[in-house]
Amino acid sequence: MCDTCGCSEGEQGYSIAYPDRSVEKVTETQNVEFHTHSHGHDNEHGHGHGHGEVVELATPVLNKNNLLAERNRGYFEAKNIKAFNLVSSPGSGKTTLLEKLIPRFNQIKTYVIEGDQQTLNDAQRIDKTGAKVIQINTGNGCHLDADMINQAVKELNPANESLLFIENVGNLVCPALFDLGEKSRLVITSVTEGADKPLKYPNMFETSQLCIINKIDLLPYVDFDVEVFKSNALKINHHLDFVEVSATKGDGMDKLEQWILA
Amino acid sequence: MHEFSLATNIIEIIQESVKEKNINQVTKVVLEIGELSGVEESALDTALESLIPGTVLANAVFEKTHTPGKAKCYTCNTEYQLSDLFEICPKCQGYEKEIISGKEFNILSIEIESV
C-alpha cells in the first residue's frame, strides 16, 4: 500500500544499498497482522454487553521510533560520532552542500546516509567525495525513521570520533516527527523559497537546531528578505542558530564548518 | 503524509498489548492528539480506515481527545494558549517561549471484548 495516499501498489519496505549496489538489503513492510475472522456478530459495538474491558495504555504512538532513536543516539555518543540530520524541501541544495562540505573534513572520517524515494543518484555523487556513503530508498515512504538509520549504521560501521551526515528525504513536513538519534538537526532553506517558510512549515523549524540559508549568491535576483525570514523562524524556535551560505560559491562555508565541529 | 506510518504504529502497539489476552476484538481506541503535534487528523482517519479491516481493530471506534497548545513566555512568564507555533505572548509580545503542552500524540486506552 502506498505510504502516502493508501493506494495499493504491492507490498514494499525500504532498501539500503551502496552506490555500486554491492550490498543491497531490502526490508519488509511494517508488521500489521492481518487475519480473517468471522464477522458473525460484529454489528454490535460493545454497548453494555458485559465483556468490555478498558485497558490503559498511555503509550506515545511514536514510542518505537523514539526508543530506537535513543538507542542510535547512545551508540553515537559512545563512539563519539557527531551525527547530523539534514532536512529541507527538495531542491534546496542539501546534496551539493554535502559535496562541498565533506572535503573540508579531510582529517576526520566522514560517513553519509542518503535518503530518497528512488535512485542511487545522491549516493553516487557523495561517493566521489571519498566519504563512505550508503543509500536508503524509501520506495513510497516520505521520511527516514530511526529503524532505517539503525540498519544503515550497522552496515556502515562508522569509526569512533567520526562525522555522520544523514541527508533526509526532501520533504519539509513528515521528517519533522521522526527522531533519528541525531546530535543536531539542520534545516536548509534556499533564498529561492520564500521568507515565510518557517511559518508554513513550523514543525520542521521548531525541531531543528541550525538553519542554513543556502544559495545566497542569488540574493540580488530574488525577492528574499533574510531578516524577515530569520524573524519568522525565531518566532517558531528562538533557539535556532543561522548560517548563510552559498554552497556553490563558498560563502559562509567556514562558519558552517565551525558550527559542525563545535 | 506520514499518517500511514502513524496509523500502522497505532495498530501495532494495540496488537502487541492484547497479545497475551484472548480477545475477540477491540471495540474502542482513545487517542490523545495535541493541537501542536503535527498530526493531520483527517489523514490519520483515512489511514486507520484503510488499515484496520482484517485486524482485531476492524470494528473499533476511534475517540480522540484534543489537548490544547499552551506556552510559557520566557520574557514575562505568562502562560498562554496557542494554536500555532508562531504565536507570540499576548502580554509582552515576546516570541521566546517554551511549549508546555499540545505536542502529545498518545494511545490513552482501548476497550476490548473477550471471547
CSV table of C-alpha atoms in Angstrom, one decimal:
chain,number,residue,atom,x,y,z
A,1,MET,CA,0.0,0.0,0.0
A,2,CYS,CA,1.2,3.5,-0.9
A,3,ASP,CA,2.7,5.1,2.2
A,4,THR,CA,1.4,8.5,1.2
A,5,CYS,CA,-2.1,8.1,-0.1
A,6,GLY,CA,-3.1,4.4,0.7
A,7,CYS,CA,-3.4,3.2,-2.9
A,8,SER,CA,-2.4,-0.4,-3.4
A,9,GLU,CA,0.9,-0.7,-5.1
A,10,GLY,CA,2.1,-4.0,-3.8
A,11,GLU,CA,3.9,-4.6,-0.5
A,12,GLN,CA,7.2,-2.7,-0.3
A,13,GLY,CA,9.5,-1.7,2.5
A,14,TYR,CA,12.7,0.2,2.2
A,15,SER,CA,16.1,-0.8,0.7
A,16,ILE,CA,19.7,0.0,1.6
A,17,ALA,CA,22.5,-0.1,-0.9
A,18,TYR,CA,26.0,1.2,-1.6
A,19,PRO,CA,26.5,3.4,-4.6
A,20,ASP,CA,27.7,0.5,-6.7
A,21,ARG,CA,24.8,-1.7,-5.4
A,22,SER,CA,27.4,-4.1,-3.9
A,23,VAL,CA,25.2,-4.7,-0.8
A,24,GLU,CA,21.5,-4.4,-1.3
A,25,LYS,CA,19.2,-5.2,1.6
A,26,VAL,CA,15.5,-5.0,1.2
A,27,THR,CA,13.4,-4.9,4.3
A,28,GLU,CA,9.8,-5.9,4.5
A,29,THR,CA,7.0,-3.5,5.1
A,30,GLN,CA,5.8,-3.0,8.6
A,31,ASN,CA,4.2,-5.7,10.7
A,32,VAL,CA,0.5,-5.2,10.8
A,33,GLU,CA,-1.1,-8.6,11.5
A,34,PHE,CA,-3.9,-9.3,9.1
A,35,HIS,CA,-6.1,-12.3,9.6
A,36,THR,CA,-9.6,-13.4,8.6
A,37,HIS,CA,-12.0,-13.9,11.4
A,38,SER,CA,-15.8,-14.5,11.4
A,39,HIS,CA,-17.8,-11.3,11.3
A,40,GLY,CA,-20.8,-13.0,12.7
A,41,HIS,CA,-21.8,-10.6,15.4
A,42,ASP,CA,-19.7,-7.5,14.8
A,43,ASN,CA,-22.6,-5.2,14.2
A,44,GLU,CA,-22.6,-4.8,17.9
A,45,HIS,CA,-20.4,-2.0,19.1
A,46,GLY,CA,-19.8,-3.2,22.6
A,47,HIS,CA,-22.6,-1.3,24.3
A,48,GLY,CA,-23.2,-2.9,27.7
A,49,HIS,CA,-22.5,-6.5,26.6
A,50,GLY,CA,-20.7,-7.1,29.8
A,51,HIS,CA,-17.4,-8.2,28.2
A,52,GLY,CA,-15.9,-4.7,27.7
A,53,GLU,CA,-12.7,-4.2,29.5
A,54,VAL,CA,-10.8,-1.0,29.5
A,55,VAL,CA,-7.0,-1.4,29.1
A,56,GLU,CA,-5.0,1.7,29.9
A,57,LEU,CA,-2.1,2.1,27.5
A,58,ALA,CA,-0.8,5.6,27.9
A,59,THR,CA,1.7,4.9,25.1
A,60,PRO,CA,3.1,7.5,22.7
A,61,VAL,CA,2.3,6.5,19.2
A,62,LEU,CA,5.9,7.1,18.2
A,63,ASN,CA,7.2,5.1,21.1
A,64,LYS,CA,9.0,2.5,19.0
A,65,ASN,CA,10.7,5.1,16.8
A,66,ASN,CA,11.7,7.2,19.8
A,67,LEU,CA,13.2,4.3,21.7
A,68,LEU,CA,15.2,3.2,18.7
A,69,ALA,CA,16.3,6.8,18.1
A,70,GLU,CA,17.6,6.9,21.7
A,71,ARG,CA,19.5,3.7,21.1
A,72,ASN,CA,21.0,5.2,18.0
A,73,ARG,CA,21.9,8.3,20.0
A,74,GLY,CA,23.5,6.2,22.7
A,75,TYR,CA,25.6,4.4,20.1
A,76,PHE,CA,26.7,7.7,18.5
A,77,GLU,CA,27.6,9.1,21.9
A,78,ALA,CA,29.5,6.1,23.0
A,79,LYS,CA,31.6,6.1,19.8
A,80,ASN,CA,31.9,10.0,19.8
A,81,ILE,CA,30.3,10.2,16.4
A,82,LYS,CA,28.7,13.5,15.6
A,83,ALA,CA,25.5,12.7,13.7
A,84,PHE,CA,23.6,15.4,11.8
A,85,ASN,CA,20.1,15.1,10.2
A,86,LEU,CA,19.8,17.4,7.2
A,87,VAL,CA,16.2,18.3,6.3
A,88,SER,CA,14.6,20.5,3.7
A,89,SER,CA,12.3,20.7,0.8
A,90,PRO,CA,13.6,19.0,-2.4
A,91,GLY,CA,16.0,21.2,-4.3
A,92,SER,CA,17.3,23.4,-1.5
A,93,GLY,CA,20.8,22.2,-2.1
A,94,LYS,CA,21.4,19.5,0.6
A,95,THR,CA,23.5,17.2,-1.6
A,96,THR,CA,25.6,20.0,-3.1
A,97,LEU,CA,26.2,21.3,0.4
A,98,LEU,CA,27.5,18.0,1.4
A,99,GLU,CA,29.6,17.7,-1.7
A,100,LYS,CA,31.3,21.0,-0.8
A,101,LEU,CA,31.4,20.4,3.0
A,102,ILE,CA,32.9,16.9,3.1
A,103,PRO,CA,36.3,17.7,1.5
A,104,ARG,CA,36.8,20.3,4.4
A,105,PHE,CA,36.8,17.5,6.9
A,106,ASN,CA,39.7,15.6,5.3
A,107,GLN,CA,41.3,15.0,8.7
A,108,ILE,CA,38.1,13.4,10.1
A,109,LYS,CA,36.5,10.1,8.9
A,110,THR,CA,33.2,11.1,7.4
A,111,TYR,CA,30.1,9.0,6.6
A,112,VAL,CA,26.9,9.8,4.8
A,113,ILE,CA,23.5,8.2,4.8
A,114,GLU,CA,21.4,9.3,1.8
A,115,GLY,CA,17.6,9.1,1.8
A,116,ASP,CA,15.4,9.3,-1.3
A,117,GLN,CA,12.4,7.6,-2.6
A,118,GLN,CA,14.3,6.1,-5.5
A,119,THR,CA,17.7,6.0,-7.2
A,120,LEU,CA,21.3,5.9,-6.1
A,121,ASN,CA,22.0,9.3,-7.7
A,122,ASP,CA,22.8,11.2,-4.5
A,123,ALA,CA,24.9,8.4,-3.0
A,124,GLN,CA,26.9,8.2,-6.3
A,125,ARG,CA,27.5,12.0,-6.1
A,126,ILE,CA,28.7,11.7,-2.5
A,127,ASP,CA,30.8,8.7,-3.3
A,128,LYS,CA,33.1,10.9,-5.4
A,129,THR,CA,34.0,13.0,-2.3
A,130,GLY,CA,35.6,9.9,-0.7
A,131,ALA,CA,33.2,9.6,2.2
A,132,LYS,CA,31.7,6.2,2.8
A,133,VAL,CA,28.1,6.5,1.8
A,134,ILE,CA,25.0,4.3,1.8
A,135,GLN,CA,21.7,5.0,0.1
A,136,ILE,CA,18.3,4.3,1.7
A,137,ASN,CA,15.5,4.2,-0.8
A,138,THR,CA,12.2,4.5,1.0
A,139,GLY,CA,10.0,3.4,-2.0
A,140,ASN,CA,6.8,5.2,-1.4
A,141,GLY,CA,7.8,6.4,2.0
A,142,CYS,CA,8.2,10.1,2.7
A,143,HIS,CA,10.7,10.2,5.6
A,144,LEU,CA,13.6,8.4,7.2
A,145,ASP,CA,13.0,6.8,10.5
A,146,ALA,CA,15.1,5.5,13.4
A,147,ASP,CA,14.9,1.9,12.2
A,148,MET,CA,16.3,2.8,8.8
A,149,ILE,CA,19.2,4.6,10.4
A,150,ASN,CA,19.8,1.8,12.7
A,151,GLN,CA,20.1,-0.7,9.8
A,152,ALA,CA,22.2,1.7,7.7
A,153,VAL,CA,24.6,2.4,10.5
A,154,LYS,CA,25.1,-1.3,11.2
A,155,GLU,CA,26.1,-1.7,7.6
A,156,LEU,CA,28.3,1.4,7.5
A,157,ASN,CA,30.0,0.5,10.8
A,158,PRO,CA,31.4,4.0,11.4
A,159,ALA,CA,34.7,4.6,13.2
A,160,ASN,CA,34.9,6.4,16.6
A,161,GLU,CA,35.5,10.2,16.5
A,162,SER,CA,33.8,10.5,13.1
A,163,LEU,CA,31.2,12.6,11.4
A,164,LEU,CA,27.9,11.2,10.1
A,165,PHE,CA,25.7,13.3,7.8
A,166,ILE,CA,22.1,12.0,7.2
A,167,GLU,CA,20.5,13.6,4.2
A,168,ASN,CA,16.8,13.1,4.8
A,169,VAL,CA,14.1,12.7,2.1
A,170,GLY,CA,13.4,16.2,0.6
A,171,ASN,CA,10.2,17.0,2.5
A,172,LEU,CA,9.5,19.8,4.9
A,173,VAL,CA,6.6,18.1,6.6
A,174,CYS,CA,7.0,14.4,7.5
A,175,PRO,CA,10.6,14.1,8.7
A,176,ALA,CA,9.8,16.6,11.5
A,177,LEU,CA,8.1,14.0,13.6
A,178,PHE,CA,10.8,11.3,13.4
A,179,ASP,CA,13.8,11.5,15.7
A,180,LEU,CA,16.7,9.6,14.1
A,181,GLY,CA,19.0,9.8,17.1
A,182,GLU,CA,21.0,12.7,15.6
A,183,LYS,CA,23.1,15.2,17.6
A,184,SER,CA,21.6,18.1,15.7
A,185,ARG,CA,19.0,18.7,13.1
A,186,LEU,CA,19.9,21.1,10.3
A,187,VAL,CA,17.1,22.7,8.3
A,188,ILE,CA,18.2,24.0,5.0
A,189,THR,CA,16.2,26.7,3.1
A,190,SER,CA,17.3,28.3,-0.1
A,191,VAL,CA,16.7,32.0,-0.9
A,192,THR,CA,14.5,31.0,-3.9
A,193,GLU,CA,12.0,29.6,-1.5
A,194,GLY,CA,10.2,32.4,0.4
A,195,ALA,CA,10.8,34.1,3.7
A,196,ASP,CA,7.5,32.8,5.2
A,197,LYS,CA,8.7,29.2,5.0
A,198,PRO,CA,9.1,28.8,8.8
A,199,LEU,CA,5.5,29.9,9.3
A,200,LYS,CA,4.2,27.5,6.7
A,201,TYR,CA,6.2,24.5,8.0
A,202,PRO,CA,6.6,25.2,11.7
A,203,ASN,CA,7.2,21.7,13.0
A,204,MET,CA,10.4,21.3,11.0
A,205,PHE,CA,11.9,24.7,12.2
A,206,GLU,CA,10.8,24.0,15.7
A,207,THR,CA,12.6,20.7,15.9
A,208,SER,CA,15.9,22.0,14.3
A,209,GLN,CA,19.0,23.5,15.9
A,210,LEU,CA,20.6,25.1,12.9
A,211,CYS,CA,19.0,26.8,10.0
A,212,ILE,CA,21.2,27.0,6.9
A,213,ILE,CA,20.2,29.7,4.4
A,214,ASN,CA,21.6,28.5,1.1
A,215,LYS,CA,22.2,30.0,-2.4
A,216,ILE,CA,22.9,33.5,-1.0
A,217,ASP,CA,24.7,34.2,-4.2
A,218,LEU,CA,21.2,34.5,-5.8
A,219,LEU,CA,20.1,37.2,-3.4
A,220,PRO,CA,20.4,40.1,-6.0
A,221,TYR,CA,18.0,38.2,-8.3
A,222,VAL,CA,15.2,37.2,-5.9
A,223,ASP,CA,12.8,38.8,-3.5
A,224,PHE,CA,14.0,37.2,-0.3
A,225,ASP,CA,14.5,39.3,2.8
A,226,VAL,CA,16.9,37.5,5.1
A,227,GLU,CA,16.0,39.4,8.2
A,228,VAL,CA,12.2,38.8,7.7
A,229,PHE,CA,13.0,35.1,7.2
A,230,LYS,CA,15.1,34.9,10.4
A,231,SER,CA,12.4,36.8,12.4
A,232,ASN,CA,9.8,34.3,11.2
A,233,ALA,CA,12.0,31.4,12.1
A,234,LEU,CA,12.7,32.8,15.6
A,235,LYS,CA,9.0,33.1,16.3
A,236,ILE,CA,8.8,29.4,15.8
A,237,ASN,CA,12.0,28.5,17.6
A,238,HIS,CA,14.0,31.1,19.4
A,239,HIS,CA,16.9,28.7,19.9
A,240,LEU,CA,17.7,28.5,16.2
A,241,ASP,CA,21.2,29.3,15.0
A,242,PHE,CA,21.6,30.7,11.5
A,243,VAL,CA,24.3,30.3,8.9
A,244,GLU,CA,24.1,32.0,5.5
A,245,VAL,CA,25.9,30.2,2.7
A,246,SER,CA,26.4,29.7,-0.9
A,247,ALA,CA,27.5,26.0,-1.2
A,248,THR,CA,28.5,26.5,-4.9
A,249,LYS,CA,30.5,29.8,-4.3
A,250,GLY,CA,31.9,29.0,-0.9
A,251,ASP,CA,30.4,32.0,1.1
A,252,GLY,CA,29.7,31.2,4.7
A,253,MET,CA,31.1,27.6,4.5
A,254,ASP,CA,33.9,28.3,7.1
A,255,LYS,CA,31.2,29.3,9.6
A,256,LEU,CA,29.2,26.2,8.8
A,257,GLU,CA,32.3,24.0,9.2
A,258,GLN,CA,33.0,25.6,12.6
A,259,TRP,CA,29.4,25.1,13.8
A,260,ILE,CA,29.6,21.4,12.9
A,261,LEU,CA,32.8,20.9,14.7
A,262,ALA,CA,31.9,22.9,17.8
B,1,MET,CA,1.6,12.5,4.6
B,2,HIS,CA,3.2,10.2,7.1
B,3,GLU,CA,-0.1,9.4,8.7
B,4,PHE,CA,0.1,5.9,7.3
B,5,SER,CA,3.2,5.3,9.4
B,6,LEU,CA,1.5,6.7,12.4
B,7,ALA,CA,-1.7,4.5,11.9
B,8,THR,CA,0.5,1.5,11.4
B,9,ASN,CA,2.2,2.3,14.7
B,10,ILE,CA,-1.1,2.6,16.5
B,11,ILE,CA,-2.3,-0.8,15.2
B,12,GLU,CA,1.0,-2.5,16.1
B,13,ILE,CA,1.0,-1.1,19.6
B,14,ILE,CA,-2.5,-2.2,20.2
B,15,GLN,CA,-1.9,-5.7,18.7
B,16,GLU,CA,1.1,-6.1,20.9
B,17,SER,CA,-0.8,-5.0,24.0
B,18,VAL,CA,-3.6,-7.6,23.5
B,19,LYS,CA,-1.3,-10.4,22.5
B,20,GLU,CA,-1.5,-12.2,25.9
B,21,LYS,CA,-5.2,-11.8,26.2
B,22,ASN,CA,-7.8,-13.9,24.5
B,23,ILE,CA,-9.8,-11.2,22.8
B,24,ASN,CA,-12.3,-11.1,20.0
B,25,GLN,CA,-12.0,-7.6,19.1
B,26,VAL,CA,-11.0,-4.1,20.2
B,27,THR,CA,-14.1,-2.0,20.3
B,28,LYS,CA,-12.7,1.4,21.2
B,29,VAL,CA,-9.4,3.2,21.0
B,30,VAL,CA,-8.9,6.5,22.8
B,31,LEU,CA,-6.2,8.7,21.3
B,32,GLU,CA,-4.8,11.9,22.6
B,33,ILE,CA,-3.8,14.4,19.8
B,34,GLY,CA,-2.2,17.6,20.9
B,35,GLU,CA,-3.0,20.7,18.9
B,36,LEU,CA,0.6,21.3,18.1
B,37,SER,CA,1.5,17.6,17.5
B,38,GLY,CA,1.8,18.0,13.7
B,39,VAL,CA,-0.7,15.2,13.2
B,40,GLU,CA,-3.2,15.7,10.4
B,41,GLU,CA,-6.3,14.2,11.8
B,42,SER,CA,-8.3,13.5,8.6
B,43,ALA,CA,-5.3,11.9,7.0
B,44,LEU,CA,-4.9,9.7,10.1
B,45,ASP,CA,-8.6,8.7,9.9
B,46,THR,CA,-8.2,7.8,6.3
B,47,ALA,CA,-5.1,5.7,7.1
B,48,LEU,CA,-6.8,4.0,10.0
B,49,GLU,CA,-9.9,3.2,8.0
B,50,SER,CA,-7.9,1.6,5.3
B,51,LEU,CA,-5.6,-0.4,7.6
B,52,ILE,CA,-7.9,-1.8,10.2
B,53,PRO,CA,-10.1,-4.3,8.1
B,54,GLY,CA,-9.0,-7.8,8.8
B,55,THR,CA,-7.3,-6.9,12.0
B,56,VAL,CA,-8.5,-7.2,15.6
B,57,LEU,CA,-9.4,-3.4,15.3
B,58,ALA,CA,-11.7,-3.9,12.4
B,59,ASN,CA,-14.8,-2.6,14.3
B,60,ALA,CA,-13.0,-0.2,16.6
B,61,VAL,CA,-14.4,3.2,17.2
B,62,PHE,CA,-11.7,5.8,17.5
B,63,GLU,CA,-12.3,8.5,20.0
B,64,LYS,CA,-9.9,11.5,20.2
B,65,THR,CA,-9.2,13.9,22.9
B,66,HIS,CA,-7.6,17.1,21.8
B,67,THR,CA,-5.0,18.7,24.1
B,68,PRO,CA,-4.8,22.4,23.6
B,69,GLY,CA,-1.5,24.1,22.9
B,70,LYS,CA,0.0,26.0,25.8
B,71,ALA,CA,3.2,28.0,26.1
B,72,LYS,CA,5.1,29.8,28.8
B,73,CYS,CA,6.7,33.1,27.8
B,74,TYR,CA,10.4,33.3,28.5
B,75,THR,CA,10.3,37.0,29.0
B,76,CYS,CA,7.4,37.6,31.4
B,77,ASN,CA,6.5,34.0,32.5
B,78,THR,CA,2.9,34.4,31.3
B,79,GLU,CA,1.3,31.1,30.3
B,80,TYR,CA,-0.9,31.4,27.3
B,81,GLN,CA,-2.9,29.2,24.9
B,82,LEU,CA,-1.8,28.9,21.3
B,83,SER,CA,-2.9,27.0,18.2
B,84,ASP,CA,0.2,27.8,16.1
B,85,LEU,CA,3.8,27.8,17.0
B,86,PHE,CA,4.4,31.3,15.7
B,87,GLU,CA,2.0,32.9,18.1
B,88,ILE,CA,3.5,35.4,20.5
B,89,CYS,CA,2.9,36.3,24.1
B,90,PRO,CA,-0.4,38.3,24.4
B,91,LYS,CA,1.0,40.2,27.4
B,92,CYS,CA,4.5,41.3,26.3
B,93,GLN,CA,4.5,40.3,22.6
B,94,GLY,CA,7.7,38.3,23.2
B,95,TYR,CA,8.2,35.3,20.9
B,96,GLU,CA,10.6,33.4,23.1
B,97,LYS,CA,8.6,30.6,24.6
B,98,GLU,CA,8.6,27.1,25.9
B,99,ILE,CA,5.8,24.8,24.7
B,100,ILE,CA,4.3,23.2,27.9
B,101,SER,CA,1.5,21.2,26.3
B,102,GLY,CA,-0.1,20.4,23.0
B,103,LYS,CA,2.5,18.2,21.4
B,104,GLU,CA,1.1,14.9,22.7
B,105,PHE,CA,0.3,12.0,20.4
B,106,ASN,CA,-0.7,9.1,22.6
B,107,ILE,CA,-2.9,6.0,22.7
B,108,LEU,CA,-4.6,6.6,26.1
B,109,SER,CA,-6.6,3.4,26.4
B,110,ILE,CA,-8.5,0.7,24.5
B,111,GLU,CA,-11.7,-1.2,25.2
B,112,ILE,CA,-11.6,-4.9,24.4
B,113,GLU,CA,-14.2,-7.7,24.2
B,114,SER,CA,-13.0,-11.0,25.3
B,115,VAL,CA,-14.0,-14.3,23.7
